Amino acid sequence: LWGRGAAIGVVGAWFFLIWAPSSSFVPIATELAAERRMYLSLAAVVAVVVIGAWVVLERMLHRTSDGRTPAKWFATIVLALSVALGYATVRRNQDYQTARTIWTDAVAKHPNSPTARMNLGNVLLAEGETHHAIEQYNEAIRLNPDFAEAQYNLANALVAEGHAETALPHYQKAIRLQPN
């Protein structure tokens, strides 16, 4: 569309050209929260939505001719959306208050992610909740038996609980999976 001179093509190009240097079409398994990559690129989409909403609202109001100006309607809609999105932002920011809340949220949203499970285990271990950390490491290993880092972290947690002989096979598997 951009090559044909269509205005919407500029928006599409804006989106992809800004997004391209910071992203890829291949998902990165170790990066669970990559929404930050979209912020600047989404400005193009937001601009189109805002302008489109204004045009549609203006056309609708000219048909109804109830005396209200499109600006008043538009301001009301923007205010309502701002309140709703502001509330959603406050709720999301609560997830980012501590490492524990981030990884607890990640596990809740992606229970089959071995990386999220392992990272929650790391936080729990650092907070002295070794038993719960071991549960998370075991779940990460159940989801991905060849996850060397989870094997290693489980072994460390088992040693911390005084179970060195139980930890040994996990250390050995971690070394076998990732000799470095």
mmCIF file of N, CA, C and O in Angstrom, residues 30 118 144-153 169-180:
data_model
loop_
_atom_site.group_PDB
_atom_site.id
_atom_site.type_symbol
_atom_site.label_atom_id
_atom_site.label_comp_id
_atom_site.label_asym_id
_atom_site.label_seq_id
_atom_site.Cartn_x
_atom_site.Cartn_y
_atom_site.Cartn_z
ATOM 1 N N THR A 30 12.934 -17.336 25.872
ATOM 2 C CA THR A 30 13.373 -16.881 27.202
ATOM 3 C C THR A 30 12.799 -15.513 27.574
ATOM 4 O O THR A 30 12.985 -15.073 28.691
ATOM 5 N N MET A 118 10.779 -21.995 36.710
ATOM 6 C CA MET A 118 12.127 -21.958 37.270
ATOM 7 C C MET A 118 12.408 -20.586 37.910
ATOM 8 O O MET A 118 12.960 -20.504 39.002
ATOM 9 N N ASN A 144 9.975 -29.740 31.083
ATOM 10 C CA ASN A 144 11.126 -29.844 30.173
ATOM 11 C C ASN A 144 12.252 -30.575 30.898
ATOM 12 O O ASN A 144 13.077 -29.940 31.565
ATOM 13 N N PRO A 145 12.305 -31.896 30.770
ATOM 14 C CA PRO A 145 13.323 -32.681 31.490
ATOM 15 C C PRO A 145 14.760 -32.316 31.109
ATOM 16 O O PRO A 145 15.679 -32.583 31.882
ATOM 17 N N ASP A 146 14.955 -31.700 29.961
ATOM 18 C CA ASP A 146 16.304 -31.337 29.518
ATOM 19 C C ASP A 146 16.647 -29.880 29.826
ATOM 20 O O ASP A 146 17.513 -29.292 29.176
ATOM 21 N N PHE A 147 16.008 -29.295 30.797
ATOM 22 C CA PHE A 147 16.238 -27.901 31.193
ATOM 23 C C PHE A 147 17.374 -27.898 32.220
ATOM 24 O O PHE A 147 17.165 -28.067 33.416
ATOM 25 N N ALA A 148 18.587 -27.707 31.727
ATOM 26 C CA ALA A 148 19.786 -27.829 32.563
ATOM 27 C C ALA A 148 19.773 -26.863 33.746
ATOM 28 O O ALA A 148 20.132 -27.242 34.865
ATOM 29 N N GLU A 149 19.387 -25.635 33.507
ATOM 30 C CA GLU A 149 19.403 -24.640 34.588
ATOM 31 C C GLU A 149 18.427 -25.018 35.705
ATOM 32 O O GLU A 149 18.730 -24.847 36.894
ATOM 33 N N ALA A 150 17.270 -25.546 35.344
ATOM 34 C CA ALA A 150 16.307 -25.981 36.360
ATOM 35 C C ALA A 150 16.850 -27.183 37.133
ATOM 36 O O ALA A 150 16.665 -27.281 38.355
ATOM 37 N N GLN A 151 17.519 -28.097 36.432
ATOM 38 C CA GLN A 151 18.142 -29.247 37.108
ATOM 39 C C GLN A 151 19.169 -28.760 38.135
ATOM 40 O O GLN A 151 19.200 -29.219 39.277
ATOM 41 N N TYR A 152 19.998 -27.815 37.723
ATOM 42 C CA TYR A 152 21.046 -27.272 38.583
ATOM 43 C C TYR A 152 20.444 -26.551 39.796
ATOM 44 O O TYR A 152 20.881 -26.746 40.934
ATOM 45 N N ASN A 153 19.426 -25.719 39.532
ATOM 46 C CA ASN A 153 18.806 -24.962 40.623
ATOM 47 C C ASN A 153 18.081 -25.892 41.595
ATOM 48 O O ASN A 153 18.098 -25.662 42.813
ATOM 49 N N PRO A 169 22.073 -36.617 41.366
ATOM 50 C CA PRO A 169 21.645 -36.933 39.997
ATOM 51 C C PRO A 169 21.247 -35.689 39.189
ATOM 52 O O PRO A 169 21.444 -35.644 37.976
ATOM 53 N N HIS A 170 20.713 -34.679 39.872
ATOM 54 C CA HIS A 170 20.323 -33.445 39.178
ATOM 55 C C HIS A 170 21.558 -32.652 38.746
ATOM 56 O O HIS A 170 21.571 -32.090 37.642
ATOM 57 N N TYR A 171 22.570 -32.628 39.598
ATOM 58 C CA TYR A 171 23.840 -31.994 39.194
ATOM 59 C C TYR A 171 24.433 -32.726 37.990
ATOM 60 O O TYR A 171 24.869 -32.104 37.033
ATOM 61 N N GLN A 172 24.415 -34.047 38.046
ATOM 62 C CA GLN A 172 24.989 -34.836 36.953
ATOM 63 C C GLN A 172 24.234 -34.612 35.647
ATOM 64 O O GLN A 172 24.843 -34.461 34.578
ATOM 65 N N LYS A 173 22.922 -34.556 35.721
ATOM 66 C CA LYS A 173 22.143 -34.319 34.504
ATOM 67 C C LYS A 173 22.392 -32.915 33.974
ATOM 68 O O LYS A 173 22.510 -32.713 32.763
ATOM 69 N N ALA A 174 22.476 -31.941 34.863
ATOM 70 C CA ALA A 174 22.744 -30.562 34.433
ATOM 71 C C ALA A 174 24.088 -30.475 33.713
ATOM 72 O O ALA A 174 24.201 -29.828 32.667
ATOM 73 N N ILE A 175 25.096 -31.144 34.253
ATOM 74 C CA ILE A 175 26.425 -31.155 33.623
ATOM 75 C C ILE A 175 26.373 -31.882 32.266
ATOM 76 O O ILE A 175 26.967 -31.429 31.299
ATOM 77 N N ARG A 176 25.640 -32.982 32.226
ATOM 78 C CA ARG A 176 25.513 -33.726 30.969
ATOM 79 C C ARG A 176 24.812 -32.874 29.902
ATOM 80 O O ARG A 176 25.203 -32.883 28.737
ATOM 81 N N LEU A 177 23.790 -32.141 30.318
ATOM 82 C CA LEU A 177 23.022 -31.321 29.367
ATOM 83 C C LEU A 177 23.787 -30.069 28.938
ATOM 84 O O LEU A 177 23.658 -29.620 27.796
ATOM 85 N N GLN A 178 24.552 -29.511 29.878
ATOM 86 C CA GLN A 178 25.255 -28.259 29.592
ATOM 87 C C GLN A 178 26.620 -28.295 30.271
ATOM 88 O O GLN A 178 26.809 -27.744 31.351
ATOM 89 N N PRO A 179 27.593 -28.899 29.618
ATOM 90 C CA PRO A 179 28.896 -29.118 30.236
ATOM 91 C C PRO A 179 29.623 -27.836 30.648
ATOM 92 O O PRO A 179 30.439 -27.871 31.569
ATOM 93 N N ASN A 180 29.329 -26.733 30.023
ATOM 94 C CA ASN A 180 30.026 -25.488 30.373
ATOM 95 C C ASN A 180 29.483 -24.900 31.651
ATOM 96 O O ASN A 180 29.938 -23.905 32.140
#
